[in-house]
Every structure is written in C-alpha cells, then in structure tokens.
Short mmCIF file of C-alpha atoms and ligand atoms in Angstrom, two decimals:
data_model
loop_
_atom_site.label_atom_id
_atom_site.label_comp_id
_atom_site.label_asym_id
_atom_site.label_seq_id
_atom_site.Cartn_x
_atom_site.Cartn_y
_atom_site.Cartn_z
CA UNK S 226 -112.19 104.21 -145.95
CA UNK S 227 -113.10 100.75 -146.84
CA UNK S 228 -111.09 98.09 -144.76
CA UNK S 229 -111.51 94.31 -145.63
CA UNK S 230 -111.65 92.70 -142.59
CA UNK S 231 -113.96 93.27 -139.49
CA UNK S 232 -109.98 93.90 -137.81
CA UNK S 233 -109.01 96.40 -140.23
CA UNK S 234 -112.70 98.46 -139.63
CA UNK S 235 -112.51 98.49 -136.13
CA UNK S 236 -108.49 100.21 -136.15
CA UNK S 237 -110.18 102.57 -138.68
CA UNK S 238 -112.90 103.55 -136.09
CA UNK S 239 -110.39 103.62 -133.49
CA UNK S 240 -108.06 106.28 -135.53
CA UNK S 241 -110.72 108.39 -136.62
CA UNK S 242 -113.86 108.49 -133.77
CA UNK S 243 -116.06 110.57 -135.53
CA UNK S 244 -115.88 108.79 -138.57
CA UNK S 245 -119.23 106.84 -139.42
CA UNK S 246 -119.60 103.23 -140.52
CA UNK S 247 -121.83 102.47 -143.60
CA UNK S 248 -123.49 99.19 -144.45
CA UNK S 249 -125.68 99.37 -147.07
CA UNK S 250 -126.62 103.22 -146.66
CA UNK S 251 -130.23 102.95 -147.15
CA UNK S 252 -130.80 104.15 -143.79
CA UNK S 253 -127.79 106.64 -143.30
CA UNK S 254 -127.77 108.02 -146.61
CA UNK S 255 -131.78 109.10 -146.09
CA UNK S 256 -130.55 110.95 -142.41
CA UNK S 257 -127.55 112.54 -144.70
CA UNK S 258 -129.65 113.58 -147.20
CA UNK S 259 -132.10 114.77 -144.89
CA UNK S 260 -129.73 117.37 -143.66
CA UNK S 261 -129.91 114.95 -140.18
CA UNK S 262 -126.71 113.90 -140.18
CA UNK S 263 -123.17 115.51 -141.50
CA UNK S 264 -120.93 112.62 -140.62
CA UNK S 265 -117.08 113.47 -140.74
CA UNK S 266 -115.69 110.77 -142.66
CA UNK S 267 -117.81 107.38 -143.26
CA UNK S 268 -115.86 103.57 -142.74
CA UNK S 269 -117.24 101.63 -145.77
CA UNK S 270 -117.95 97.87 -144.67
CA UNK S 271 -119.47 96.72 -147.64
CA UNK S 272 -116.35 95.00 -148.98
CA UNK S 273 -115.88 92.68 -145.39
CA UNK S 274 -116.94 89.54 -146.76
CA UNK S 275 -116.60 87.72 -143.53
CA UNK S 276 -119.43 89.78 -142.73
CA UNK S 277 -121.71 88.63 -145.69
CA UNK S 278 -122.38 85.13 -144.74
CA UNK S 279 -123.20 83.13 -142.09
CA UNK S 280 -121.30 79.36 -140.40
CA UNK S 281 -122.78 76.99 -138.41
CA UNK S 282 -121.76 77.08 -134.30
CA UNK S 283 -122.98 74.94 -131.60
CA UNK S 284 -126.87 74.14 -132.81
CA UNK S 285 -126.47 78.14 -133.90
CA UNK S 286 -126.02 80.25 -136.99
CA UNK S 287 -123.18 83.21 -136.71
CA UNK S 288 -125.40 84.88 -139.39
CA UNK S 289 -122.76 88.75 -140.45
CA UNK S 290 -124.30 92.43 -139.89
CA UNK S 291 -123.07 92.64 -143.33
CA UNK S 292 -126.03 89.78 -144.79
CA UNK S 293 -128.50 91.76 -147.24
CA UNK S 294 -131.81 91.63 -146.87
CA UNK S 295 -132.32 89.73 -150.28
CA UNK S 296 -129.53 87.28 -149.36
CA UNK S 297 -131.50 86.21 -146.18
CA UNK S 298 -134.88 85.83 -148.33
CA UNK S 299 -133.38 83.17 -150.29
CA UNK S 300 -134.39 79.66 -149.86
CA UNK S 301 -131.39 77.87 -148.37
CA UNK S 302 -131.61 80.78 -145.54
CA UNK S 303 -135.35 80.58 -145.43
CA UNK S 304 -134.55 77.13 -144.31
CA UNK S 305 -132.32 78.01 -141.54
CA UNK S 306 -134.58 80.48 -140.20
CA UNK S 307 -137.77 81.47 -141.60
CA UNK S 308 -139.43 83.58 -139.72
CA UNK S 309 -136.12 85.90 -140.47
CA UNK S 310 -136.11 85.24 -144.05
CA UNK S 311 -139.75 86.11 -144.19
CA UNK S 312 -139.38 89.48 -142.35
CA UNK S 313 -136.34 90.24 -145.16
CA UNK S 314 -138.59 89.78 -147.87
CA UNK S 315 -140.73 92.21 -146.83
CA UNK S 316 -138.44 95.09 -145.84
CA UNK S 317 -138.88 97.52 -148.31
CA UNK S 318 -138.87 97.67 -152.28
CA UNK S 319 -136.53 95.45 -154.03
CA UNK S 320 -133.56 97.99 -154.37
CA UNK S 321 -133.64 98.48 -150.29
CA UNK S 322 -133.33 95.02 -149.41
CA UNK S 323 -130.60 94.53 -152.07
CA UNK S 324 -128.21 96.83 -149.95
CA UNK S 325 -129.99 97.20 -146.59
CA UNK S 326 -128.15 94.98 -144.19
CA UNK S 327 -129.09 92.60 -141.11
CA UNK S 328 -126.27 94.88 -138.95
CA UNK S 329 -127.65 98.22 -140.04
CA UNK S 330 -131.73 97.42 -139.23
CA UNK S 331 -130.73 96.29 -135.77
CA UNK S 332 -128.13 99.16 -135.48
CA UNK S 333 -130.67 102.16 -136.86
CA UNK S 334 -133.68 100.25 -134.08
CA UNK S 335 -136.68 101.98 -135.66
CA UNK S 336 -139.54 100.60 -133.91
CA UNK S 337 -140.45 98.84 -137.34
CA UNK S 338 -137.22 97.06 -138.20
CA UNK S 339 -138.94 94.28 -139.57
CA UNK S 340 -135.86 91.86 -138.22
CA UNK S 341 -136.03 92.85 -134.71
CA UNK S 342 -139.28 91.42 -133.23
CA UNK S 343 -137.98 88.10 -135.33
CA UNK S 344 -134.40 88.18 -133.43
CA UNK S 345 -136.56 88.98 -129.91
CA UNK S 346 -138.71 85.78 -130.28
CA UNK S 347 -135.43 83.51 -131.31
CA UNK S 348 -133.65 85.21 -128.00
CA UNK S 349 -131.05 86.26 -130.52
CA UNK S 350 -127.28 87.95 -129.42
CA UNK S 351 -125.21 90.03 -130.87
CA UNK S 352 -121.02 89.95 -131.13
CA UNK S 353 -120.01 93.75 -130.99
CA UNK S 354 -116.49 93.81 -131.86
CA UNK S 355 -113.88 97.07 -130.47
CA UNK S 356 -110.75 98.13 -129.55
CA UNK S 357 -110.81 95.69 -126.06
CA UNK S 358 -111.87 92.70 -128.05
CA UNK S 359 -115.46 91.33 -128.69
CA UNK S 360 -118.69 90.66 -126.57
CA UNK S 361 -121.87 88.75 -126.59
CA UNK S 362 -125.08 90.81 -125.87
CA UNK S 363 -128.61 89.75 -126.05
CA UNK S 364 -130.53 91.55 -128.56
CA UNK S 365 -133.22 92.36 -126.37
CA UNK S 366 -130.54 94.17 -124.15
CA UNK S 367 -128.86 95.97 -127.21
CA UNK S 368 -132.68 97.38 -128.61
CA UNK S 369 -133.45 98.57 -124.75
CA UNK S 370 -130.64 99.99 -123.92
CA UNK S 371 -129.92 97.73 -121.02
CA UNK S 372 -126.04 96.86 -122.85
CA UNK S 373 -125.88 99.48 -125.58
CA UNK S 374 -122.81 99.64 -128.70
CA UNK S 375 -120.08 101.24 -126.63
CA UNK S 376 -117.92 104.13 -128.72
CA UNK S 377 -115.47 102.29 -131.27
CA UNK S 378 -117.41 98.92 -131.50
CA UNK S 379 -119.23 97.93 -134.53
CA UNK S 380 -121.64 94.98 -134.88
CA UNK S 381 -119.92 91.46 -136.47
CA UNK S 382 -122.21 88.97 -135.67
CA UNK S 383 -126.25 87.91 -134.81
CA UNK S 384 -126.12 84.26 -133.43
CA UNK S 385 -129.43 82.88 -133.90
CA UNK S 386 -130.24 79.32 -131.88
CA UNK S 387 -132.03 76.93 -134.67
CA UNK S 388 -135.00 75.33 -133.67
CA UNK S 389 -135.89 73.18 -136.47
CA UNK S 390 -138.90 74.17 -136.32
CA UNK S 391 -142.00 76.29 -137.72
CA UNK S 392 -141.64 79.79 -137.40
CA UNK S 393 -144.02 82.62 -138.67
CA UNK S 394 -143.13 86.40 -139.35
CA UNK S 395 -146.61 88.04 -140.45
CA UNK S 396 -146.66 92.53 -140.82
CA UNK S 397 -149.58 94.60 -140.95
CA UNK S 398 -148.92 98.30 -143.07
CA UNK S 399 -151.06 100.92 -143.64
CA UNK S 400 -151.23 100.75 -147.35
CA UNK S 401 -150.66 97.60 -150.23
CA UNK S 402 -146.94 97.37 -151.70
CA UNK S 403 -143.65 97.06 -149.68
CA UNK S 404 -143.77 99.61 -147.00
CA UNK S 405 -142.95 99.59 -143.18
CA UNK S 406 -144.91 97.71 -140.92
CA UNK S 407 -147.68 98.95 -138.62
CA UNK S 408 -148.13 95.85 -136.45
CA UNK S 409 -145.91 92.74 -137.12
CA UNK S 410 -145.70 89.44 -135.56
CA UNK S 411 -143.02 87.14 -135.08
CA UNK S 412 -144.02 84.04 -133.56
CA UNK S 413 -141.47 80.90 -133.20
CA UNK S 414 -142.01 76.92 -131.90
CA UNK S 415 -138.75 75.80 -129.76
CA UNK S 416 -140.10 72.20 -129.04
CA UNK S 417 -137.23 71.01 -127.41
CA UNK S 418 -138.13 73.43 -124.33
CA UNK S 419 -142.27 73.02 -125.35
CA UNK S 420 -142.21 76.79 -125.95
CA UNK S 421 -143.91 79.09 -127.80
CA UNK S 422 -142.08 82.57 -128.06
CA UNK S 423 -143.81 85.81 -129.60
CA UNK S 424 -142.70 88.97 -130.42
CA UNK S 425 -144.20 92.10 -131.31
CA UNK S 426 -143.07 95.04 -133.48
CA UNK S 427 -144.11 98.31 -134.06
CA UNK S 428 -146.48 99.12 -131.62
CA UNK S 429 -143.57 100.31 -129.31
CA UNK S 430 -139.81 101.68 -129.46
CA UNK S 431 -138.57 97.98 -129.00
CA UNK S 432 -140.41 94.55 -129.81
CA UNK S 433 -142.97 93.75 -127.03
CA UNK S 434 -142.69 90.01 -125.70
CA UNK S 435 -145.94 88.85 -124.19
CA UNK S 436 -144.35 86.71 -121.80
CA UNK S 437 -147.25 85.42 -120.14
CA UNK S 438 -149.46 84.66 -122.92
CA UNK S 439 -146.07 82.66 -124.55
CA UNK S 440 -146.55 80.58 -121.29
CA UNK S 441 -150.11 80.02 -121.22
CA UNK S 442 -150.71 78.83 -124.58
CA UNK S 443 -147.29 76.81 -124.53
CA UNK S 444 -149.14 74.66 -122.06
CA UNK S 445 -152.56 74.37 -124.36
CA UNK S 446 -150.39 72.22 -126.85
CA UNK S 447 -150.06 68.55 -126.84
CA UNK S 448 -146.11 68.51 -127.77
CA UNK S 449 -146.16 64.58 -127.97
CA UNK S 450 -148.81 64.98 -130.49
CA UNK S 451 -149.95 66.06 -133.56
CA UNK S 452 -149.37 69.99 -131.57
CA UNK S 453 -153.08 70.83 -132.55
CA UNK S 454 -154.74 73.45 -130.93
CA UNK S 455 -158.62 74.42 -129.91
CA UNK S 456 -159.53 77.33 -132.20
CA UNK S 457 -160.90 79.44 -129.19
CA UNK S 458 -157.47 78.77 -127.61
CA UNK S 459 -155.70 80.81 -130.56
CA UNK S 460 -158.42 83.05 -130.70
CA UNK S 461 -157.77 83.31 -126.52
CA UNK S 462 -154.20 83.50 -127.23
CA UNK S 463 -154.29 86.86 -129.94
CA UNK S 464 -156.47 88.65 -127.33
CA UNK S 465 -153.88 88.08 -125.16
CA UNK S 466 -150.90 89.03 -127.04
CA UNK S 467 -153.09 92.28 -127.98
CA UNK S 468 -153.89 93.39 -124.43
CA UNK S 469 -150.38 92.68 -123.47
CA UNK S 470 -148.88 94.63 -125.89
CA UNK S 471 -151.36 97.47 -126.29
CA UNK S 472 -152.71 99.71 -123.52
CA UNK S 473 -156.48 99.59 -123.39
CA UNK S 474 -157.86 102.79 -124.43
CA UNK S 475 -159.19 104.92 -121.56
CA UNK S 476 -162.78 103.99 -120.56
CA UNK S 477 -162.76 100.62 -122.57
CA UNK S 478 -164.08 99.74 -126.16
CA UNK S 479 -167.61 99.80 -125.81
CA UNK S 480 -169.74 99.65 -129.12
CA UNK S 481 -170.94 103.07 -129.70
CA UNK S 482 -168.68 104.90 -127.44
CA UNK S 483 -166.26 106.17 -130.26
CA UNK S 484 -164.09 103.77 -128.90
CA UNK S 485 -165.28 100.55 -130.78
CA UNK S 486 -162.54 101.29 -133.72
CA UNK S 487 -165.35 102.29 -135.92
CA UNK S 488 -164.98 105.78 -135.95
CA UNK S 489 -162.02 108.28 -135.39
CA UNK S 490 -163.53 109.09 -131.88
CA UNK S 491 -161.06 109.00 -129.08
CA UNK S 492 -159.23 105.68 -128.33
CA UNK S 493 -160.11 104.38 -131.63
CA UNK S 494 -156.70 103.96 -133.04
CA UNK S 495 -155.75 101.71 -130.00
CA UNK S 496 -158.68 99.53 -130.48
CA UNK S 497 -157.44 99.05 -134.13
CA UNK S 498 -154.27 98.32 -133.19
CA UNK S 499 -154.93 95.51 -130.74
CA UNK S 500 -157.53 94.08 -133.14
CA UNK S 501 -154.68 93.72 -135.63
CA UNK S 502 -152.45 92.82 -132.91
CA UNK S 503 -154.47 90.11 -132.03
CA UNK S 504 -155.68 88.81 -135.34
CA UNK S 505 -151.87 88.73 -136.38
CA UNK S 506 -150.80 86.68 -133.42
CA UNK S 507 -153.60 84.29 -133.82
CA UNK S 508 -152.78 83.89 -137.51
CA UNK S 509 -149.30 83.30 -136.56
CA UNK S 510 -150.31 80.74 -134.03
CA UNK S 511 -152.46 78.98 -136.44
CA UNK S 512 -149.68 78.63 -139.11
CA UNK S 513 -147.26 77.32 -137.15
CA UNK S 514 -148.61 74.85 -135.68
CA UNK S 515 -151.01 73.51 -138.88
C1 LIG I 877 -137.62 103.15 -149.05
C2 LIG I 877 -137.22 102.36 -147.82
C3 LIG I 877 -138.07 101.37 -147.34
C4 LIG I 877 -137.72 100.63 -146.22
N1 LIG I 877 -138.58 99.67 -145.76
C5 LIG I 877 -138.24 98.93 -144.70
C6 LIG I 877 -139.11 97.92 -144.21
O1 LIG I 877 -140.21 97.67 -144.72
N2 LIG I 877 -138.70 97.21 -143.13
C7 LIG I 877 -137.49 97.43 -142.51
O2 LIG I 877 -137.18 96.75 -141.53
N3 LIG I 877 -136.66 98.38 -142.94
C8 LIG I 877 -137.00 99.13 -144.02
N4 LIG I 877 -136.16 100.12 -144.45
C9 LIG I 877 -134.97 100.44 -143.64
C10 LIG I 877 -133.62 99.86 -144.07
O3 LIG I 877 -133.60 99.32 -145.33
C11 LIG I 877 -133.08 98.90 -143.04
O4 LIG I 877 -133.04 99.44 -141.73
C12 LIG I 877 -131.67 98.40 -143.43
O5 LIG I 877 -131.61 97.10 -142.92
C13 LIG I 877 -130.49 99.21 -142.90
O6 LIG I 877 -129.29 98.56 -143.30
P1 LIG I 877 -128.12 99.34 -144.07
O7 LIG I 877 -127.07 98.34 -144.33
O8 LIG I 877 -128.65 100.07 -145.24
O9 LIG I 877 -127.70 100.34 -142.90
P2 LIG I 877 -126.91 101.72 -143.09
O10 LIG I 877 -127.84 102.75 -143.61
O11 LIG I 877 -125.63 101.51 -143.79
O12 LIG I 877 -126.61 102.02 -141.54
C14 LIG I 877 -127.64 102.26 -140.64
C15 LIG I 877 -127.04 102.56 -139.26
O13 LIG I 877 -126.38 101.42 -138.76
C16 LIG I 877 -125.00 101.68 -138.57
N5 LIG I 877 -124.34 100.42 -138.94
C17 LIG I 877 -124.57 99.68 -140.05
N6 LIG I 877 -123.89 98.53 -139.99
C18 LIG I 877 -123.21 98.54 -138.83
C19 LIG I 877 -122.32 97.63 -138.18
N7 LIG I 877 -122.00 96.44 -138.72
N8 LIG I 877 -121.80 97.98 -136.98
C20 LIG I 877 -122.11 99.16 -136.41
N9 LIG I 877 -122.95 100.06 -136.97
C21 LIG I 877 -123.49 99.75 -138.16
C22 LIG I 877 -124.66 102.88 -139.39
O14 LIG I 877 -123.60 103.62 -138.84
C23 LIG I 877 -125.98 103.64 -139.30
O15 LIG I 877 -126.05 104.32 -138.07
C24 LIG I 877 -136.48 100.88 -145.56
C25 LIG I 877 -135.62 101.86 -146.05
C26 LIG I 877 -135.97 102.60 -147.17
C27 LIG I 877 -135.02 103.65 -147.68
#
C-alpha cells in the first residue's frame, strides 16, 4: 500500500491493523531481515509529500516524520535548527540518512536516536494523527511512555519552538566513522526565558534532562551581556550534567581502586562514561555561548 496523503495512510491502517507503516526502512527492514519481525502487510509512506517538509507556525516549525535525515543536514534547515541538523548529519553512513526519516528515529526510540536528546532539550511535540482525529504530545511523554502512539495512529508532525539562537548537538562513539552514539549531548540557549536546556542521549532508554544543573548554570550567565561564562563554571556545569545523568559507581572513583576509569576493574565503565558525559556537556556549553 502506498497512500499519498497522511488521510489516505491512516484509513489504510484503519482497514488493515496489522499492517505495518514504513518510512525509510532502514530500521524495519534490519528487524525483518533479522527474522525479528514478519509484518503482515507494510503501509508505504514514502510517497506523502506533505510529510517531507516542514511550514512555519506560531514562532514554530511543523517539521514531517517523513523529513530525511540528509534533508535536515542541509544548510537552510541547519539554520532553523541546528542542533537537529547537526545530530542528522551524523546518523549513520550516507545511504542511512538518505532514507532514514525524522518520524521513524523517534518512532523505533533506541536509546541512541541521535534526534531525540535534540527534540528533549527544544521541549519538542509530536502530532499523532488516527482514526479520532489528531493530538499534540510532548516528546518527552511519547519516548517515556507517559502518552504512548495509540493502535491506528501514525506520527505527522514534530513542532519544534525556534529560539534563534545557538544550539550545539556533540556524540561520543566507540570507534571513528559514522556509527551510533555512546554519549551525546544536545545542549540549546532559549534567551527569551534566560535558559539553558540540556539533554542527554544514550546513557539511558530515553534522553536524561539534568534539570537542575540547566538551572544553575542558566543563572551563571550575564544574558544582558556578552553571555560569557567563568571556565570553572562550565567545567562545574559538565560535572554536573555527568553525575546527574550517570549513577556513581559503587564505592566512588578513587585513583587506584579499579574504579578511576583506568583499568577494566569494577565501576570503570561508569567512570568513563560520566567523564565523557561531562567533557561533552562542557564542550557544548562552551560553544554555544563563544
Ligand atoms: C547502518 C545504520 C546506521 C545507523 N546509524 C544511526 C545513527 O548513527 N544515529 C541514529 O540516530 N540512527 C541511526 N540508524 C537508525 C536509523 O537510520 C534511524 O532510526 C532512522 O531515522 C529510522 O527512520 P526510517 O524512516 O528508516 O524508519 P523505518 O525503518 O521506516 O521505521 C522505523 C519504525 O518507525 C515506524 N514508523 C516510521 N515512520 C512512522 C510514522 N510516520 N508514523 C508511525 N510509525 C512510523 C515503523 O513502523 C517502524 O516501527 C542507523 C541505521 C543503520 C541501518
């Protein structure tokens, strides 16, 4: 099935249930050929173009599930929103983010969609659009489970508030090249409420928001200013964001303890992660506001 509109899709869903819609199919077509998934019949919206672009709303962008990856890493869109455009350039190897959608990364939720701790930290919503009509849900809520899809809806829409503003997306991996991110940061200036919001993916099922490390270093810059900030304040700010986001390993990080990251002993991993936590968050900080 391929309907044309978002309209046409959602009747198709409706008439066949078990039927499974495909976006770009560089996430469902891995489960399929993994033997994870046998879907029944698949609802093709690749051919929706209301879907692949995006309209201005209210100080928003209405950005469709059905953008590309590519199409958001281009520079008129990396002017709208760059911290989103950033995280699209780096999701995978060219021929993945040439058919991997917006829609299907926040629809699949792996803890390392690369879009989703950018969304968190913009306080993006979603329109999911079914048989009784559409509805506005807050990202956050759709990743966590607090509003999840409902049967028969699909995703239309991701309304993202512009800030006009700098915005930073920064990913850790394990290994050089395109591949999926260990730690990333997405870190976002709304001046018009003198915040700073932060978001971090990877390190758990859903991005992580530090809320009260946001707060606190929100009120260490001079708005009215040139928005400089004391080094040790961003250095403050990434340990923070680290022990916010990551558990401290049991019995500390003392040096020599096996625990200091600098050998595999236990707890080690979690020291490495909230040193990269923290250096990423601190970077972030520092770009956006040079
Ligand atoms: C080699 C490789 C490397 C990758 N690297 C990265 C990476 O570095 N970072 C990253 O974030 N991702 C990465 N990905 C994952 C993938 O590219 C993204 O998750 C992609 O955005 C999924 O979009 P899609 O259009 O291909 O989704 P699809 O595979 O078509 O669909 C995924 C899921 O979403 C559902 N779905 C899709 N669109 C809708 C909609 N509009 N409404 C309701 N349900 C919908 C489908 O039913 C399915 O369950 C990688 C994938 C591969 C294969």
């Amino acid at each position: 099935m391929l309907p044309a509109s978002l309209d046409e899709a959602v009747t198709a869903l409706a008439a066949s249930p078990a039927a499974v819609p495909v976006a770009g199919g560089t996430d469902l077509m891995g489960a399929v050929n993994a033997g994870l998934l046998r879907p029944m019949a698949l609802i093709g919206l690749g051919r929706i173009n209301e879907l692949r672009g995006w309209q201005y709303q209210d100080g928003a962008a209405q950005l469709g599930a059905g953008l590309t990856h590519a199409r958001m890493g281009r520079p008129d869109f990396a002017a709208l929103i760059p911290a989103l455009a950033e995280a699209a350039r780096s999701a995978g190897p060219p021929q993945v983010r040439n058919a991997g959608t917006l829609g299907g990364n926040i629809v699949t939720a792996d803890p390392s969609g690369d879009t989703l701790p950018v969304l968190a930290a913009l306080e993006a919503t979603v329109t999911l659009v079914g048989p009784e009509g559409a509805r506005e849900v807050p990202v956050s809520h759709l990743l966590t489970g607090l509003d999840p899809m409902r049967g028969g809806e699909l995703l239309g829409y991701v309304r993202v508030p512009l800030l006009h503003a700098p915005q930073v997306f920064l990913k850790a991996t394990g290994r050089s090249g395109p591949s999926r991110s260990s730690v990333s940061v997405a870190l976002v200036l709304d001046p018009a409420r003198r915040a700073v919001r932060c978001a971090v993916g990877a390190v758990a099922p859903v991005p992580l928001r530090p809320l009260e490390a946001e707060q606190w270093v929100s009120g260490c810059i001079d708005w009215d200013g040139d928005r400089a900030i004391d080094p040790a304040a961003a250095a403050a700010f990434g340990e923070y964001v680290a022990s916010a986001c990551v558990p401290e390993p049991p019995g500390g990080a003392a040096p020599g303890s096996g625990q200091d990251g600098k050998d595999g002993g236990p707890g080690a991993a979690a020291v490495r992660l909230r040193r990269t936590v923290s250096v990423l968050a601190r970077r972030a900080l520092g770009r956006a506001l040079k």
